[in-house]
mmCIF file of C-alpha atoms in Angstrom:
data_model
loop_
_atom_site.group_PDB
_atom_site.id
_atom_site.type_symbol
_atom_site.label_atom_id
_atom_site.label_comp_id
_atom_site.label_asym_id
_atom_site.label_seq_id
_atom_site.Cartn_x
_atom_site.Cartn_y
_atom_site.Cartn_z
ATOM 1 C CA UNK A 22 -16.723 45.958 34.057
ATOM 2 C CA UNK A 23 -19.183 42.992 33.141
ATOM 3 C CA UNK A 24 -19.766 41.751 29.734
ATOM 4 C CA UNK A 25 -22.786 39.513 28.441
ATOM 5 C CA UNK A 26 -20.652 37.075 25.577
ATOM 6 C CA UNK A 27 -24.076 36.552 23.633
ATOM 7 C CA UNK A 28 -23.854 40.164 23.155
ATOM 8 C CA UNK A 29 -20.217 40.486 22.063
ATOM 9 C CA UNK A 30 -20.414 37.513 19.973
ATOM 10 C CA UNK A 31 -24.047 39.148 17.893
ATOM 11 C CA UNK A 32 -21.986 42.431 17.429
ATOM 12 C CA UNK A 33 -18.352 40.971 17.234
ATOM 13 C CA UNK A 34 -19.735 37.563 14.855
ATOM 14 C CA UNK A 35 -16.706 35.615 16.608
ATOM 15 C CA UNK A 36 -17.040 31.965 16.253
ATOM 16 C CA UNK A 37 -15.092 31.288 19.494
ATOM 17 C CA UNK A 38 -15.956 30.119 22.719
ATOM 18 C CA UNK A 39 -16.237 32.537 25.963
ATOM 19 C CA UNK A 40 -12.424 30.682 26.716
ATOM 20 C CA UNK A 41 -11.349 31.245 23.876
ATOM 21 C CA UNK A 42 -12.413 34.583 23.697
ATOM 22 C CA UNK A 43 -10.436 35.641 27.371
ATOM 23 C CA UNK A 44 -7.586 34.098 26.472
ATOM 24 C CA UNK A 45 -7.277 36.123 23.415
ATOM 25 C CA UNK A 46 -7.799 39.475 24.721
ATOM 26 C CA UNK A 47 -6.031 38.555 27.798
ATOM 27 C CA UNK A 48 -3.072 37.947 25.658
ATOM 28 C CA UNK A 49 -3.358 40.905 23.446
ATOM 29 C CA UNK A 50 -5.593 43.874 24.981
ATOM 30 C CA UNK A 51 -7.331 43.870 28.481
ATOM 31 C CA UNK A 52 -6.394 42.220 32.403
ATOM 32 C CA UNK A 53 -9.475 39.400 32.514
ATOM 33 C CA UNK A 54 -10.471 39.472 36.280
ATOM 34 C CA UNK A 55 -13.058 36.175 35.892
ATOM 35 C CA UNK A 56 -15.453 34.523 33.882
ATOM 36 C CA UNK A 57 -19.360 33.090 35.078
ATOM 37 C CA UNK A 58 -21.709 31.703 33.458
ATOM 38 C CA UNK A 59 -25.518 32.818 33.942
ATOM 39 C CA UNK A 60 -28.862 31.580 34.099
ATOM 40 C CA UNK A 61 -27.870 28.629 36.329
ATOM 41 C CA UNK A 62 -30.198 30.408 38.775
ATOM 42 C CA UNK A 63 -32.675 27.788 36.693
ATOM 43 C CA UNK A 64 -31.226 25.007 36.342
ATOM 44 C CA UNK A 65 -33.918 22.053 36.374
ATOM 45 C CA UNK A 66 -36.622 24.426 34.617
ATOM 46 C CA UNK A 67 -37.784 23.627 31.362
ATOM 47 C CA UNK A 68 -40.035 24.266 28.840
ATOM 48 C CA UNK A 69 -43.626 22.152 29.222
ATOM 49 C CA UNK A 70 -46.450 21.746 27.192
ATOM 50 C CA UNK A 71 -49.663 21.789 28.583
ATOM 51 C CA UNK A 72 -51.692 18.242 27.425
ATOM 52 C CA UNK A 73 -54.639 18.343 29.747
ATOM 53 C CA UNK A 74 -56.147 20.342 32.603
ATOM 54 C CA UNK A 75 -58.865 19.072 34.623
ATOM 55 C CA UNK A 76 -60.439 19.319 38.007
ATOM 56 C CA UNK A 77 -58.857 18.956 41.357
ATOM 57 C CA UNK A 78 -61.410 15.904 42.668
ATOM 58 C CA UNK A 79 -60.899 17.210 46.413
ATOM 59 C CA UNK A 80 -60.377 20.792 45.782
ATOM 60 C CA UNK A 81 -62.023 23.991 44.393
ATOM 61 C CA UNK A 82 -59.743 25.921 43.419
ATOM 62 C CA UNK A 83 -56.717 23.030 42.200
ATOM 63 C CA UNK A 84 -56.553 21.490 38.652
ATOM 64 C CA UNK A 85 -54.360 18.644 37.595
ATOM 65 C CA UNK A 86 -52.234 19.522 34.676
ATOM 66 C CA UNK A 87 -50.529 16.533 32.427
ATOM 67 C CA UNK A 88 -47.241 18.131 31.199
ATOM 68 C CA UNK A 89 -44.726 17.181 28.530
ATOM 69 C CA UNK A 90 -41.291 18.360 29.304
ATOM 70 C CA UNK A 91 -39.573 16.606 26.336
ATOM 71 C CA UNK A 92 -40.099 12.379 26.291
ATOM 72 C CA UNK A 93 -41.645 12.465 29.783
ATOM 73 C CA UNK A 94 -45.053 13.396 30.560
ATOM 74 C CA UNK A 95 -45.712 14.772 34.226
ATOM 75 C CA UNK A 96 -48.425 14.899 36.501
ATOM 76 C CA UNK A 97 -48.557 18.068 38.468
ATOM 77 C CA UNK A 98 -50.990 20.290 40.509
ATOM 78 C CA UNK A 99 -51.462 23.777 39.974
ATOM 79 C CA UNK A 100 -53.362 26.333 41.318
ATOM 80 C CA UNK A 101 -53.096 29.027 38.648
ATOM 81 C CA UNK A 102 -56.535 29.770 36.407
ATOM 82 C CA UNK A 103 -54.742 31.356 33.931
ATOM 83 C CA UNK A 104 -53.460 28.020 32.279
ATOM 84 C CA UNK A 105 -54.749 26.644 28.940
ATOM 85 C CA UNK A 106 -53.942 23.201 26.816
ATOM 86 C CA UNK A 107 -51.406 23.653 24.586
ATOM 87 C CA UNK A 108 -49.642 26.616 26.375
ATOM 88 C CA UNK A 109 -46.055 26.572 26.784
ATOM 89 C CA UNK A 110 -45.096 27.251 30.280
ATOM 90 C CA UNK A 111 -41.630 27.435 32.860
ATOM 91 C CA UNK A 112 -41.567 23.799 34.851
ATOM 92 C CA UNK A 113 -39.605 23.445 37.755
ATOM 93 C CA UNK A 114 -39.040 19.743 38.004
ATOM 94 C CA UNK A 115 -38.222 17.638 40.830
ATOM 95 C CA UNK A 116 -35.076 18.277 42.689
ATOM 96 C CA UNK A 117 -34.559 22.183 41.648
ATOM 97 C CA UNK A 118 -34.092 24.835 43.762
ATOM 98 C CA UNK A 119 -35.648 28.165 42.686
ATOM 99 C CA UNK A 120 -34.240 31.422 42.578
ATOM 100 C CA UNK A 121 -37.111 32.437 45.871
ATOM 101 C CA UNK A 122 -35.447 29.446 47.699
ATOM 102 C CA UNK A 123 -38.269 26.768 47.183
ATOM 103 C CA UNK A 124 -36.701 23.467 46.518
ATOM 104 C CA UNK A 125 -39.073 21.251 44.080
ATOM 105 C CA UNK A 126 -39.965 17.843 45.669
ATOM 106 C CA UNK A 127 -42.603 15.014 44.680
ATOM 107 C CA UNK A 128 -45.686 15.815 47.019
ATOM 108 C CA UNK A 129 -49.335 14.777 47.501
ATOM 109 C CA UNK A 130 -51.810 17.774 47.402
ATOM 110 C CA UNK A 131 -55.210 16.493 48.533
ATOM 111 C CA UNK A 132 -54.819 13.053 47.656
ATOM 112 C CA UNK A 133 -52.730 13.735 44.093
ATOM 113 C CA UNK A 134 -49.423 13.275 43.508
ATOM 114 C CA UNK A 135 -47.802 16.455 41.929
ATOM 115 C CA UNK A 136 -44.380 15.521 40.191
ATOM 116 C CA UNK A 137 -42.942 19.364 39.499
ATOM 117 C CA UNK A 138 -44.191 22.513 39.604
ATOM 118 C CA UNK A 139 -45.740 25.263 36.475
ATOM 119 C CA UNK A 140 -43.592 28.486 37.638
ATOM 120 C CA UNK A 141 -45.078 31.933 37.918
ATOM 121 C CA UNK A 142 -42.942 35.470 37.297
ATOM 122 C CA UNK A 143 -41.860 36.063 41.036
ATOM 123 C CA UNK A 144 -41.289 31.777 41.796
ATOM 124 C CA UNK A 145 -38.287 32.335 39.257
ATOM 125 C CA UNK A 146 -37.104 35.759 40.686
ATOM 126 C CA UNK A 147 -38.425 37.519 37.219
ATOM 127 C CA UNK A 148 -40.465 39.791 39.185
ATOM 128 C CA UNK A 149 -43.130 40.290 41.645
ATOM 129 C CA UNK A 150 -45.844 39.041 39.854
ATOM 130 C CA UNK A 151 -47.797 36.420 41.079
ATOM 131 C CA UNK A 152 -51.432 36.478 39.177
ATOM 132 C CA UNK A 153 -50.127 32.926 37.458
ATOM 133 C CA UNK A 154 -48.197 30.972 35.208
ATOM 134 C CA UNK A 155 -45.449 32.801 33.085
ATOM 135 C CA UNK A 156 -46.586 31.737 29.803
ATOM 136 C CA UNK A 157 -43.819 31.125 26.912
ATOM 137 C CA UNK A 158 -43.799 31.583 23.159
ATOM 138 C CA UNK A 159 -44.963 28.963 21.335
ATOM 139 C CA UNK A 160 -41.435 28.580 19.420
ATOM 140 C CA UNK A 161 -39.993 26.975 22.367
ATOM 141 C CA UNK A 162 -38.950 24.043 22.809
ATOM 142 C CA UNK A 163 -40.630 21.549 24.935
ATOM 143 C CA UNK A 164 -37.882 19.956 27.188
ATOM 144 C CA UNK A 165 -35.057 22.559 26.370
ATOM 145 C CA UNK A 166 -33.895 24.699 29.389
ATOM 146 C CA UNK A 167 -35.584 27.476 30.535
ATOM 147 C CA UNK A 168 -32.916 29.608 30.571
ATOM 148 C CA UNK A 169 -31.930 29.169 27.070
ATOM 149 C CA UNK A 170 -34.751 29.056 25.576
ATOM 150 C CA UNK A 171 -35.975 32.664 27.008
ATOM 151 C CA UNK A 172 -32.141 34.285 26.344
ATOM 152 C CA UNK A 173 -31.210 34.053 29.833
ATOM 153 C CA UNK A 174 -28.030 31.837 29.336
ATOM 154 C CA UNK A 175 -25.227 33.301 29.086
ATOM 155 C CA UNK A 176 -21.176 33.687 30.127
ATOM 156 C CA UNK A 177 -20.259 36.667 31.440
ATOM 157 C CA UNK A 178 -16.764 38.739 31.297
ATOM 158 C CA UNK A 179 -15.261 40.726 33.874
ATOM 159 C CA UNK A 180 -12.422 43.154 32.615
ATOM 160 C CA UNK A 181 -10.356 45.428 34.232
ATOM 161 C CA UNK A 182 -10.725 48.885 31.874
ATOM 162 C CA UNK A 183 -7.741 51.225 32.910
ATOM 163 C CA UNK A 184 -7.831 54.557 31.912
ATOM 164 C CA UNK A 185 -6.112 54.554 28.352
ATOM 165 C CA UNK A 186 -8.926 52.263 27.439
ATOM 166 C CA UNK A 187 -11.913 53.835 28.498
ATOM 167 C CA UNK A 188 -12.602 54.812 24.975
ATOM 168 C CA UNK A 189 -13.513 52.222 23.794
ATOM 169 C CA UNK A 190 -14.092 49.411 26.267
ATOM 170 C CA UNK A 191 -16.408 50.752 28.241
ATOM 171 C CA UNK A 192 -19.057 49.428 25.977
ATOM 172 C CA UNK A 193 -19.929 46.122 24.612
ATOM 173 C CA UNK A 194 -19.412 47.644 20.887
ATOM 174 C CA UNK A 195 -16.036 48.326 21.610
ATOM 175 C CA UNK A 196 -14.959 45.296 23.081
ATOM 176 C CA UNK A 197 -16.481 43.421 20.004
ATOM 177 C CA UNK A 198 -14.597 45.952 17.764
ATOM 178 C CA UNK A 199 -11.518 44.799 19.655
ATOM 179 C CA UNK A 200 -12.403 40.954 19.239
ATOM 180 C CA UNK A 201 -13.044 41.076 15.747
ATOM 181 C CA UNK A 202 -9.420 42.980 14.693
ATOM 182 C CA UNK A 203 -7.557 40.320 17.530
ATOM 183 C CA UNK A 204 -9.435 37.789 14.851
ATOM 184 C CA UNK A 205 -8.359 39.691 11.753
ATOM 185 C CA UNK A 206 -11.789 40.521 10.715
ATOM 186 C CA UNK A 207 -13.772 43.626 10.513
#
């Protein structure tokens, strides 16, 4: 069975890292089969902030977007009409390879260099929509990762639950129950 850490640690309120965390119940309680981190699926987006839109000189329906992604301000074209200054937004930056298999490179679109790309829902394998830009709250942080910033970072447990255990580790509040007595705490 698979276990998000960010949950345990919320319900268990260990201090320890995902190691440290297998290698105490390993010791003590359950048969660890592996541990993976998550959210690398988006590595090389961050957060942007949008510092000026204006018109594609050689095309309708194009705007060129100035983006800061965190001491480095980007040119990039976008297509999207849903996209305002100031917005916080996904940006896939040169060199990443998104979750749909499109691998970010610096291009020329109409005569413009475009140095990244603003992400929609479905570009990042978040869903199917593709009407424009996933918008972010405006309490992230410009030039963090993506993937933190929206939750999406995390390790993840694999256990072996045998029967005698089924009890109680068949949920994350049990196996936080279990962390917190290994750690003498309630």
């Amino acid at each position: 069975m698979k276990y998000s850490c960010n949950w345990l640690k919320e319900l268990s309120g260990t201090k320890s890292s995902p190691e440290k965390v297998m290698e105490n119940l390993t010791m003590h309680s359950f048969e660890i089969e592996g541990l993976e981190k998550s959210g690398q699926e988006f590595d090389g987006v961050v957060v942007g902030k949008i510092l000026e839109i204006a018109k594609h000189p050689n095309a309708d329906k194009l705007q060129l977007t100035k983006i800061d992604v965190g001491g480095k301000k980007l040119d990039i074209v976008c297509g999207a009409k849903n996209i305002e200054v100031g917005q916080k937004v996904p940006v896939a930056t040169v060199g990443t390879r998104l979750p749909n298999g499109i691998e970010i490179k610096e291009a020329e679109i109409r005569g413009e260099k475009s140095f990244g790309m603003l992400c929609a829902k479905d570009e990042l394998g978040l869903g199917e929509d593709h009407t424009g830009i996933l918008i972010l709250d405006q309490k992230a942080k410009v030039g963090a990762p993506f993937a933190k910033q929206v939750g999406m970072e995390d390790w993840i447990l694999e256990m072996k639950v045998l029967p005698d255990r089924g009890h109680d580790a068949l949920s994350h509040v049990g196996v936080a129950r279990e962390i917190a007595v290994l750690e003498k705490r309630k």
